[in-house]
Coordinates of C-alpha atoms and ligand atoms in Angstrom, one line a residue:
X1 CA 147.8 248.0 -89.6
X2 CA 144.6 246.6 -91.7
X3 CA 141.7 245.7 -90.0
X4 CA 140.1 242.4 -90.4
X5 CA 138.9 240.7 -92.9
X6 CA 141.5 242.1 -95.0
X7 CA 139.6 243.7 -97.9
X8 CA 140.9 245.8 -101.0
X9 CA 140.3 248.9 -99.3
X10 CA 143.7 248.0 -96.9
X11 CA 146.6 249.8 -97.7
X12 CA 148.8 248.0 -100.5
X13 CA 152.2 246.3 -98.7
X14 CA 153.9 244.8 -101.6
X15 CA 154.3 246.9 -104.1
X16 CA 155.0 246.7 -107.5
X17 CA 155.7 247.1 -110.8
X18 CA 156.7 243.0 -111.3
X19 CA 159.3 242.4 -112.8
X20 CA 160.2 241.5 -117.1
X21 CA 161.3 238.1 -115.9
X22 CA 161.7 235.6 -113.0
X23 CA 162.9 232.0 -112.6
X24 CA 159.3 230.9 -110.6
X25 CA 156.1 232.8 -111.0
X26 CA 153.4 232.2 -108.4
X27 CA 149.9 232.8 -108.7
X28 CA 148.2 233.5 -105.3
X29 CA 149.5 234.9 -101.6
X30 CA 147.9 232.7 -99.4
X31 CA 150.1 230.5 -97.2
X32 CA 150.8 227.8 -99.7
X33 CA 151.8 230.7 -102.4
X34 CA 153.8 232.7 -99.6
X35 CA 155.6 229.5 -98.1
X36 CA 156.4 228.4 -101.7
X37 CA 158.1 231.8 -102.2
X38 CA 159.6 231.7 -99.3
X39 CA 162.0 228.6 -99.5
X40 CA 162.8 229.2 -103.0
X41 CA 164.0 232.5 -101.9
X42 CA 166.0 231.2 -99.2
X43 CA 167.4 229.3 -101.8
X44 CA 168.5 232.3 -103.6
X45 CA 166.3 230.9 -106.8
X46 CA 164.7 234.3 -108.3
X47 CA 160.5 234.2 -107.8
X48 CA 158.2 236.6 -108.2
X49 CA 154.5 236.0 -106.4
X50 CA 151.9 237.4 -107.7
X51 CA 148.5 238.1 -105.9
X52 CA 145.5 239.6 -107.4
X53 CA 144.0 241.3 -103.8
X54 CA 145.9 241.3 -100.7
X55 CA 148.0 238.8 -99.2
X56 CA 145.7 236.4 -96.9
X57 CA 143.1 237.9 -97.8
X58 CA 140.9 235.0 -98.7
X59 CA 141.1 231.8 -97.2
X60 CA 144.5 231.9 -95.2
X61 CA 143.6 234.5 -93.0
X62 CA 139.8 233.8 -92.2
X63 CA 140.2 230.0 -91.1
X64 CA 140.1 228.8 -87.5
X65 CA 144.3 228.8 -87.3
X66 CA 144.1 225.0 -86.0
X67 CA 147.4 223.5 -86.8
X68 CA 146.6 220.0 -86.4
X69 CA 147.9 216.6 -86.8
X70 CA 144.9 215.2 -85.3
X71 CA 142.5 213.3 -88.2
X72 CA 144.7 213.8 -90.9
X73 CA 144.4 211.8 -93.8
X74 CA 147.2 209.2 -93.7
X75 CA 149.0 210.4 -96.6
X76 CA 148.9 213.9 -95.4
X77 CA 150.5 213.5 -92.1
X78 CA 154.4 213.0 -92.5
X79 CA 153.4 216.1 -94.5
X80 CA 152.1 218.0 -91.4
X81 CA 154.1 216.0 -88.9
X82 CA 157.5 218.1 -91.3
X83 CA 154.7 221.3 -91.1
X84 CA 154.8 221.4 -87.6
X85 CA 158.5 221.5 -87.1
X86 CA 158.9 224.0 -90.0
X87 CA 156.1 226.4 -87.8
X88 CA 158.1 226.4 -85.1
X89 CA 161.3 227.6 -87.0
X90 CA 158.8 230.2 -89.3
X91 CA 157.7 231.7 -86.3
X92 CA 161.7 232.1 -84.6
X93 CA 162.4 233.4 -87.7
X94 CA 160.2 235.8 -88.8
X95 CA 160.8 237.5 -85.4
X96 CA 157.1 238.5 -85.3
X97 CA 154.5 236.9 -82.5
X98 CA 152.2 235.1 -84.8
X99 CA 150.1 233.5 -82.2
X100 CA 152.1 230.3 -82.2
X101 CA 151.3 227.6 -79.2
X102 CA 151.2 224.6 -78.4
X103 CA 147.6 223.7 -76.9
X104 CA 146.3 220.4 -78.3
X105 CA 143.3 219.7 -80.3
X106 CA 140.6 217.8 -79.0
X107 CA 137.8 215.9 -80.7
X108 CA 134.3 215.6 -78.3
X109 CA 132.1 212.5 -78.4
X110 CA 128.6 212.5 -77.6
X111 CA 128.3 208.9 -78.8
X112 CA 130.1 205.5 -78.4
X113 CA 129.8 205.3 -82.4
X114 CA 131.6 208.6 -82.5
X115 CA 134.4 206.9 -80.3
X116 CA 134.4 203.7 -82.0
X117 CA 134.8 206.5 -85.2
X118 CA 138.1 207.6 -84.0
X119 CA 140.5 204.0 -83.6
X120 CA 140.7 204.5 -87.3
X121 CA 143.0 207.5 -86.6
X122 CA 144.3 206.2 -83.4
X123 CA 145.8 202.9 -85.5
X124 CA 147.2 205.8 -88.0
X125 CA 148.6 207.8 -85.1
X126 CA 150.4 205.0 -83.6
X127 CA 152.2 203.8 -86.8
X128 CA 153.6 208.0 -86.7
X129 CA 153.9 207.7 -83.2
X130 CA 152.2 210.6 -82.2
X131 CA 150.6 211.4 -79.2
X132 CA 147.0 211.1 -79.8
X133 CA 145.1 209.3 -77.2
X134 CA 141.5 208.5 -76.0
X135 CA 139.6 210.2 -72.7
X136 CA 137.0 208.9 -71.2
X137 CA 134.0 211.2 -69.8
X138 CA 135.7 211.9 -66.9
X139 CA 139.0 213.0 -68.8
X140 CA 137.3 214.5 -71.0
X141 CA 135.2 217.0 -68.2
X142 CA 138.4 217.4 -66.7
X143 CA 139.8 218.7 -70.1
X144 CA 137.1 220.6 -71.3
X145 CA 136.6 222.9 -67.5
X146 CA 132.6 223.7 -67.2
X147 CA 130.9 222.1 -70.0
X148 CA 127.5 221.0 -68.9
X149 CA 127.3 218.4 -71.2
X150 CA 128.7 215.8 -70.4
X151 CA 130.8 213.4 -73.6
X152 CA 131.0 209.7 -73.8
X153 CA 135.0 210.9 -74.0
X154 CA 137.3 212.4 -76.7
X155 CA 140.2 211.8 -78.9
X156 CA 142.7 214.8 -78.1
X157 CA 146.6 215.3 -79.3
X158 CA 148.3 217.6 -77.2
X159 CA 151.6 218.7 -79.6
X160 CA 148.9 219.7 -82.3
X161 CA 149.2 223.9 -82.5
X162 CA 147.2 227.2 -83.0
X163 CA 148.4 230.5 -84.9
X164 CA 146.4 233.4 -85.4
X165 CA 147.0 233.4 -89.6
X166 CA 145.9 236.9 -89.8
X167 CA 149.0 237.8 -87.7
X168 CA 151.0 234.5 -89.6
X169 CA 150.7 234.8 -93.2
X170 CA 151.2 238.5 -93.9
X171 CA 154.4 237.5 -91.5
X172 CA 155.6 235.1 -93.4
X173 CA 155.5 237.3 -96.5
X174 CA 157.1 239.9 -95.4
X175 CA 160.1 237.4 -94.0
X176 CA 160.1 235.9 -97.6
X177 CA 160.3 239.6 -99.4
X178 CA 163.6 240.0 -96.5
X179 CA 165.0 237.0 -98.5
X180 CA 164.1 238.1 -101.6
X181 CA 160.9 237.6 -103.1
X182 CA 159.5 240.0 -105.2
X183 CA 156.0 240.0 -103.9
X184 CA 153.0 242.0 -105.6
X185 CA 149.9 242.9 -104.9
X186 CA 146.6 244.3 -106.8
X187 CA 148.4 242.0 -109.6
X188 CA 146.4 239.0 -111.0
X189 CA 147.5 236.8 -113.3
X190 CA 145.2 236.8 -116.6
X191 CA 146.7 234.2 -118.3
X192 CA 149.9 231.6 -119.0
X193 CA 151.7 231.8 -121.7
X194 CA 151.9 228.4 -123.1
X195 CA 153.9 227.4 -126.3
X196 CA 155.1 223.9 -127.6
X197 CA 153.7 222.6 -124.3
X198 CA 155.9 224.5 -122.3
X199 CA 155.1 227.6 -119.7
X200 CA 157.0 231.1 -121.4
X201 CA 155.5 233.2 -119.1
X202 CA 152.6 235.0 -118.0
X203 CA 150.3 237.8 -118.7
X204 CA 149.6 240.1 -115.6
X205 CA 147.8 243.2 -115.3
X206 CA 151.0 244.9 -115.2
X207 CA 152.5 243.5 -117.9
X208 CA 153.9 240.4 -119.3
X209 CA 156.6 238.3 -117.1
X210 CA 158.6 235.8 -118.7
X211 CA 159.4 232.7 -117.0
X212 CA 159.7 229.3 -117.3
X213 CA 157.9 227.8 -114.2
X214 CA 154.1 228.2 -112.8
X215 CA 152.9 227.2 -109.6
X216 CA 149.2 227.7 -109.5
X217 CA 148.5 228.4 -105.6
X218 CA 145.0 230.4 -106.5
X219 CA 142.7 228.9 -103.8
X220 CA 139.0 228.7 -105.0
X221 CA 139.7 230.6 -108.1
X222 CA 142.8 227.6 -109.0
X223 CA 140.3 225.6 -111.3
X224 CA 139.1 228.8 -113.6
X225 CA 142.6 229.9 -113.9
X226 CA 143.6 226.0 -114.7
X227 CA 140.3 225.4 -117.3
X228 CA 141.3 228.5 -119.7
X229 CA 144.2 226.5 -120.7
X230 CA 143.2 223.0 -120.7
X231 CA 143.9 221.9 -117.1
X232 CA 140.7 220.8 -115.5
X233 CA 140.9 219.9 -111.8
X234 CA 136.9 219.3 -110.3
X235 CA 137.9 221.8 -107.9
X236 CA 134.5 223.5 -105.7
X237 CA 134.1 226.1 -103.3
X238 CA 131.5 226.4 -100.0
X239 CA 130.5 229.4 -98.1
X240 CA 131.7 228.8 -94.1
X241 CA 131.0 231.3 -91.6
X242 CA 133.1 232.0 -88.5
X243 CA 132.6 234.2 -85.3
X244 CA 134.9 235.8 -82.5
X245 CA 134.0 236.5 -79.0
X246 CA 135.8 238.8 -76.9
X247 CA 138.1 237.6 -74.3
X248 CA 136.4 235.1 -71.8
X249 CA 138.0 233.2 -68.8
X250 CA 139.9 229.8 -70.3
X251 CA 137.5 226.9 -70.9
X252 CA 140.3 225.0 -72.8
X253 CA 143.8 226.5 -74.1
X254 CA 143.5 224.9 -77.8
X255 CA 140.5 224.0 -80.4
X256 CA 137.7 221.5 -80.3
X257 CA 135.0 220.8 -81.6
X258 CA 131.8 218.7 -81.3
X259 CA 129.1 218.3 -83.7
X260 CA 127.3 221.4 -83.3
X261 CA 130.1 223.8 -82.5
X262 CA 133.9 224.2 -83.2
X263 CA 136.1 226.7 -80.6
X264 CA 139.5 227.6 -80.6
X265 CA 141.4 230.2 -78.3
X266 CA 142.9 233.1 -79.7
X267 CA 145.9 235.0 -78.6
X268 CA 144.1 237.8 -77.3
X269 CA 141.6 235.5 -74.8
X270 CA 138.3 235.2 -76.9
X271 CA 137.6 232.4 -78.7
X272 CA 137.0 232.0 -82.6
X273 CA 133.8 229.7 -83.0
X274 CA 132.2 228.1 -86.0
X275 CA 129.0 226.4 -86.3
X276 CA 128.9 222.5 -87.4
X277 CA 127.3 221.5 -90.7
X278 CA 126.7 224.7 -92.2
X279 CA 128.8 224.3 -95.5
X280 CA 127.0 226.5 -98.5
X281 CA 127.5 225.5 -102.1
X282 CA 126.9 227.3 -104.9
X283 CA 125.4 225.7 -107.7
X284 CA 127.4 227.0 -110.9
X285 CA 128.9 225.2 -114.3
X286 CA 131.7 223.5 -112.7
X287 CA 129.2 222.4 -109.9
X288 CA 127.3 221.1 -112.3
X289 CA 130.1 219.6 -114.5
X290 CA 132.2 217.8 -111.5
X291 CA 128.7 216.4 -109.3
X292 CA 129.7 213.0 -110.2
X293 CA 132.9 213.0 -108.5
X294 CA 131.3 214.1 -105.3
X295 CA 128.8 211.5 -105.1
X296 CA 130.8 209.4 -102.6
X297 CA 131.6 212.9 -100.6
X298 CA 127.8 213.2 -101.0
X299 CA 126.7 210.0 -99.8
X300 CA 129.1 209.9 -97.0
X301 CA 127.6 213.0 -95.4
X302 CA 124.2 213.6 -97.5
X303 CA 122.9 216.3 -94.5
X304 CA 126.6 218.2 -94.5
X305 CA 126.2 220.7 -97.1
X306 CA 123.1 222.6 -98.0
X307 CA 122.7 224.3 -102.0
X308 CA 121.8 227.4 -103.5
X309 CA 121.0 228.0 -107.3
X310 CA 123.4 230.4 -107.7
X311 CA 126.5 232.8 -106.4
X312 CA 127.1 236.3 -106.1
X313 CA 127.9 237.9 -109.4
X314 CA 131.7 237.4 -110.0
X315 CA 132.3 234.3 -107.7
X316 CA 134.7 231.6 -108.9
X317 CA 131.4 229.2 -110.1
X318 CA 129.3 232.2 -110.8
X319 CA 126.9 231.6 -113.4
X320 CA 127.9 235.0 -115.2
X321 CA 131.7 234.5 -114.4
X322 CA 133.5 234.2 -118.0
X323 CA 135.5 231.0 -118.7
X324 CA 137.9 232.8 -122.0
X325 CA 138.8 235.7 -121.8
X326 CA 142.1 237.7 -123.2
X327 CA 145.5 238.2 -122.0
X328 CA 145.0 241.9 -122.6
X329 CA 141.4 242.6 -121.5
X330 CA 139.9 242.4 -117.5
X331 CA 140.2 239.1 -116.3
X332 CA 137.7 237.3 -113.7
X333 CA 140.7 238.0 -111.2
X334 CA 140.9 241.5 -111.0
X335 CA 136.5 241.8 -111.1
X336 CA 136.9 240.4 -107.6
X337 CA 140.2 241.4 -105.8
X338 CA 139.2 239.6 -102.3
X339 CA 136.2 237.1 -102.2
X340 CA 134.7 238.3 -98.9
X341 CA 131.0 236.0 -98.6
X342 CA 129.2 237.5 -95.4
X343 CA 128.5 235.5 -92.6
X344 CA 125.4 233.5 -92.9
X345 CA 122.9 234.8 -89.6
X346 CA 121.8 231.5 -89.0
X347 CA 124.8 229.8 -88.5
X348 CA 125.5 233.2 -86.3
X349 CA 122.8 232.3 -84.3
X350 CA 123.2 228.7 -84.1
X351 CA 126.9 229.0 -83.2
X352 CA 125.7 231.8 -80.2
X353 CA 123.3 229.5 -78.7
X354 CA 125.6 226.6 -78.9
X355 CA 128.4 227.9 -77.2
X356 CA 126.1 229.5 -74.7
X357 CA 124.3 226.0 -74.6
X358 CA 127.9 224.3 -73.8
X359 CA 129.0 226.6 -71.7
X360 CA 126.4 228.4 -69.6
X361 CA 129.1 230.5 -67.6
X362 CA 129.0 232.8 -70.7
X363 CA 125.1 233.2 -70.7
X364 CA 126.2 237.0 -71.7
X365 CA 129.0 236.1 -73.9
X366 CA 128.7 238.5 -77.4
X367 CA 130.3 237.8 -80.5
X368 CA 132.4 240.7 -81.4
X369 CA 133.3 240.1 -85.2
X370 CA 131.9 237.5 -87.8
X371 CA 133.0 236.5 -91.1
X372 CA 132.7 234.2 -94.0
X373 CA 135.1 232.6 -96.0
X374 CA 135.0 230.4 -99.5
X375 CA 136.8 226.5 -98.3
X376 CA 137.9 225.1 -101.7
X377 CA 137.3 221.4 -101.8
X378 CA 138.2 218.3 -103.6
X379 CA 135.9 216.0 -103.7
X380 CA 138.4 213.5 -101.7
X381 CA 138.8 215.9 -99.4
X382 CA 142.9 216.0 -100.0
X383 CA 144.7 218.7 -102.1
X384 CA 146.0 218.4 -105.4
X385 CA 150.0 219.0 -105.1
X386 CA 151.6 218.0 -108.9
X387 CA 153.0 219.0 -111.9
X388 CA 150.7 219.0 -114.7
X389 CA 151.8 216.5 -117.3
X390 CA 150.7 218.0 -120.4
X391 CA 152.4 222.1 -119.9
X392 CA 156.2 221.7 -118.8
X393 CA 156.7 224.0 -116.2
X394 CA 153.2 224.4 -114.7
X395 CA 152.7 223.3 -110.9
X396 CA 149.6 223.0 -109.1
X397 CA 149.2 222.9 -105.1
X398 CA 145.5 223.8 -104.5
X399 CA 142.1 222.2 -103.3
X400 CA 143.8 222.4 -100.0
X401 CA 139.9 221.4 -98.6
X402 CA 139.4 223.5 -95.7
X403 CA 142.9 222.3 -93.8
X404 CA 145.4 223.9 -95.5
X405 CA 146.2 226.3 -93.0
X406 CA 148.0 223.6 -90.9
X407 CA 150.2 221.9 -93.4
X408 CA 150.6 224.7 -95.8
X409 CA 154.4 225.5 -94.7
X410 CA 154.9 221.6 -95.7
X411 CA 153.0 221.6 -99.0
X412 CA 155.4 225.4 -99.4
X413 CA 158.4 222.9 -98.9
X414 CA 157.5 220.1 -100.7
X415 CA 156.5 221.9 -104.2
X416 CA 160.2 224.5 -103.7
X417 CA 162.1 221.2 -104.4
X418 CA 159.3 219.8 -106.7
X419 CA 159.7 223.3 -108.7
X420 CA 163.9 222.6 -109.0
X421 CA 163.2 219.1 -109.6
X422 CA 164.7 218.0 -106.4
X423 CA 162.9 214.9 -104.6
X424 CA 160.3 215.7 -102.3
X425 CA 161.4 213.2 -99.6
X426 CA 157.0 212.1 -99.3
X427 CA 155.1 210.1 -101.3
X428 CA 152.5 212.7 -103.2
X429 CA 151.0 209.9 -105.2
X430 CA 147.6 210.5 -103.4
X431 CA 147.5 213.9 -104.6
X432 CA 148.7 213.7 -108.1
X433 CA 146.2 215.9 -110.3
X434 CA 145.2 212.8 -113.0
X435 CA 143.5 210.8 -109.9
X436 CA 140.4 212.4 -110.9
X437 CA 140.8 211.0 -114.8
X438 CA 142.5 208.0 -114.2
X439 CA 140.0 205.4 -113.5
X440 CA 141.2 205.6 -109.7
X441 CA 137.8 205.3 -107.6
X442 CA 137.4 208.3 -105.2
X443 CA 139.2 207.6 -101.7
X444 CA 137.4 209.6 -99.3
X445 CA 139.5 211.9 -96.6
X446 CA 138.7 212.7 -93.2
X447 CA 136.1 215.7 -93.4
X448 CA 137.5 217.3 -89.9
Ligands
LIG1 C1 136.5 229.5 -92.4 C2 137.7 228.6 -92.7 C3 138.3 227.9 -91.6 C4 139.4 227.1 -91.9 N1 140.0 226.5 -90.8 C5 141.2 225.9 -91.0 C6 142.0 225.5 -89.9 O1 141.6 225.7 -88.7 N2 143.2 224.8 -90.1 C7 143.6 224.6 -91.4 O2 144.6 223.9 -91.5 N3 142.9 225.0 -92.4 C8 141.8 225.7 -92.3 N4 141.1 226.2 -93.3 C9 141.6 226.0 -94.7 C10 142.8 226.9 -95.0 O3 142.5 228.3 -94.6 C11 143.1 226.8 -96.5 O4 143.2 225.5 -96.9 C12 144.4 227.5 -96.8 O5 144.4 228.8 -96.3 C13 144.5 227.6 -98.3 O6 145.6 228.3 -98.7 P1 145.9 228.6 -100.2 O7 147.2 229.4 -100.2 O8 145.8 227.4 -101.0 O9 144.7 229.5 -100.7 P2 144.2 231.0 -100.3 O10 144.5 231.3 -98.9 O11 142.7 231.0 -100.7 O12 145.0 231.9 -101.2 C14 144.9 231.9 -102.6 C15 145.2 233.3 -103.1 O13 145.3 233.3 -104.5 C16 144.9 234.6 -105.0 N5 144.6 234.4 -106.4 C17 143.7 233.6 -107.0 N6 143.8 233.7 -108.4 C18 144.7 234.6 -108.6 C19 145.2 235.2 -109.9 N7 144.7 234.8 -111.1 N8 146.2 236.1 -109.8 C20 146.7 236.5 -108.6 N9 146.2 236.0 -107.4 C21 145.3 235.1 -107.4 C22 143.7 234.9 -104.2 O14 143.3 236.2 -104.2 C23 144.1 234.3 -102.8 O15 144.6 235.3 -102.0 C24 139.9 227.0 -93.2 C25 139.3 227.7 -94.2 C26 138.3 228.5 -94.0 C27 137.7 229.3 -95.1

């Protein structure tokens, strides 16, 4: 069993070689990848995924495994209203436990303007009938057992889930190479093979597979994949860090947050926690090339994300990273097999004292593990899901911007059918990939 964070040291589970030729080819084994695969295999259509580390390695299995319905940008939710359905029947039939509940997700308010903040989603919720609803302080206390702050109240929906994606995603692959998927790993994709605007195939580190449709699903390396062929999407990655405690006696079954901390209970009894407002970007070319597009993002939240010059050698938006490079030679893919940032001490420390601070019962309370993990944003704050206009073939579903974890079943679903040109049954105008170049002004998502 690998340990976690997944790294490239784990043992290798899907094994190659790939094959000469597939019907789909996707690029990347995170959840969106692996539920893509998966309903196109259940479909009998031939795909081949292809990922360059391990699968879940990067962002699918290092995020907080909130499944939640709960501040969703409005165009997103019938997405993750189908997601949540489609979790359910995942998890029955995968025949794996992958952590799956049903404990709610809560939002705490320390102010009446952060109250007043949340009819915006209440008037969204009602319209989708969910069952979101507002608690005052007393609700709220009664929620939330031994907090000795006491909130002006919450917003809370108690259908929203948890999973514990490392358990999830490696399931679901594994239930979509039992339908048959051909899933590899230690494979990146170098480059597409593009002629007469049309996707032929693509160029792996194994060899060259010939197909006829692309889904990009690469995460934070999407964009540098996309740009070596023309496809620019102003796609940019932060540095998040997350902790674990061991098991502690239930303070609340599902995840909340306020503004300094966000908790969720795991499976096993301890809690994953993550500090507030400790995003990290990395100033690099495409930060650089795409800063206009985040203004609005910027001025919305100017305190939200702090800046350094530079990434670790390799990174997506590394200064030293290549932008060309050959079908046949090393590839920026391969040079880093699992992006695996550290956790950043300070938010360590601040995410200690905070849940100490909240919860003074667990005065002794360690954290056992700590990691960090590369969110790739938009700078709307919703994913790009689309075909791209100018290369027949190619599909993109990236950018999922740090909730992709939740809906990423539905996003699988909706680009299967958008692959076989079958209608998608939601409106993914929102998320088409020329917003950026159209003239459309930036429409800010929810950030949490
Ligand atoms: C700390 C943290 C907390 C989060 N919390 C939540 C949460 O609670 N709920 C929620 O809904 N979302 C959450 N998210 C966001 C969620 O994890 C992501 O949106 C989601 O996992 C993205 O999935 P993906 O498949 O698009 O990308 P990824 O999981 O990043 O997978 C992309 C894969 O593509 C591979 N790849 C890239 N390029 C190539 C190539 N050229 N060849 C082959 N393979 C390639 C990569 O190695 C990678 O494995 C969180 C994210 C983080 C980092």
């Amino acid at each position: 069993m690998p340990t976690f964070p997944f790294s490239e040291t784990d043992p290798i589970q899907h094994h190659g070689p790939p094959p000469k030729t597939s019907e789909v080819v996707i690029v990347g084994g995170g959840i969106v990848g692996v539920t893509t695969a998966l309903f196109l295999a259940q479909r009998n259509i031939p795909v081949t995924l292809l990922e360059k580390g391990r699968v879940a390695a990067e962002q699918s299995s290092r995020n907080w495994g909130w499944i939640r319905k709960q501040g969703r940008d409005a165009d997103e939710l019938p997405i993750v209203i189908e997601a949540c359905r489609l979790w359910r029947q995942l998890a029955e039939e995968c025949g794996e436990d992958i952590g799956l509940n049903q404990t709610g997700v809560t939002y705490l308010a320390s102010s009446d303007k952060k109250m007043a903040g949340f009819e915006e989603f209440m008037k969204i919720a009602a319209i989708h009938q969910l069952d979101t609803r507002l608690l005052d302080s007393d609700e709220t206390a009664k929620l939330i057992k031994g907090a000795s702050r006491r909130f002006k109240g919450a917003m809370t929906t108690p259908s929203d889930m948890r999973a514990e994606p490392w358990l999830a995603v490696p399931a679901l692959a594994r239930l979509a190479a039992r339908k048959g998927a051909k899933i590899v790993e230690n494979c990146a994709v170098r480059t597409l093979e593009i002629s007469a605007g049309k996707i032929r195939g693509v160029w792996t580190e194994a060899g060259y597979i010939e197909t006829s449709s692309v889904l990009v699903a690469g995460g934070a390396w999407s964009s540098l994949l996309l740009a070596r062929h023309g496809v620019s999407i102003p796609q940019l990655s932060v540095r998040v860090t997350v902790a674990a405690t061991a098991p502690l006696p239930e303070i609340y079954p599902g995840a909340a947050a306020d503004e300094h901390i966000a908790f969720r209970r795991r499976q096993d009894g301890g809690y994953t926690l993550a500090p507030g407002g400790s995003n990290l970007l990395y100033l690099g070319p495409d930060a650089f090339r795409h800063a206009t597009k985040y203004l609005p993002a910027l001025m919305a939240n100017p305190f939200g994300t702090r800046y350094f010059p530079f990434a670790p050698p390799g990174y997506p938006d590394s200064w030293s990273t290549p932008r060309d490079w050959a079908p046949d030679s090393r590839s920026p893919f391969e040079g880093m097999r699992v992006l695996n940032p550290v956790a950043e001490r300070s938010g360590l420390r601040s995410v200690e004292r905070n849940f100490r601070r909240l919860f003074p019962q667990f005065e002794t309370v360690r954290l056992k593990a700590s990691w960090g993990g590369m969110i790739d944003a938009m700078p709307d704050v919703v994913p790009v899901v689309d075909r791209a206009e100018a290369i027949g073939g190619l599909f993109v579903a990236t950018g999922m911007s740090g909730h992709g974890f939740g809906i990423g079943p539905g996003i699988g679903r909706v680009v299967s059918d958008m692959i076989q040109g079958n209608e998608s049954g939601h409106d993914l105008s929102r998320f088409r990939l020329s917003r950026f170049y159209d003239g459309s002004a930036v429409r800010l998502g929810p950030a949490l």
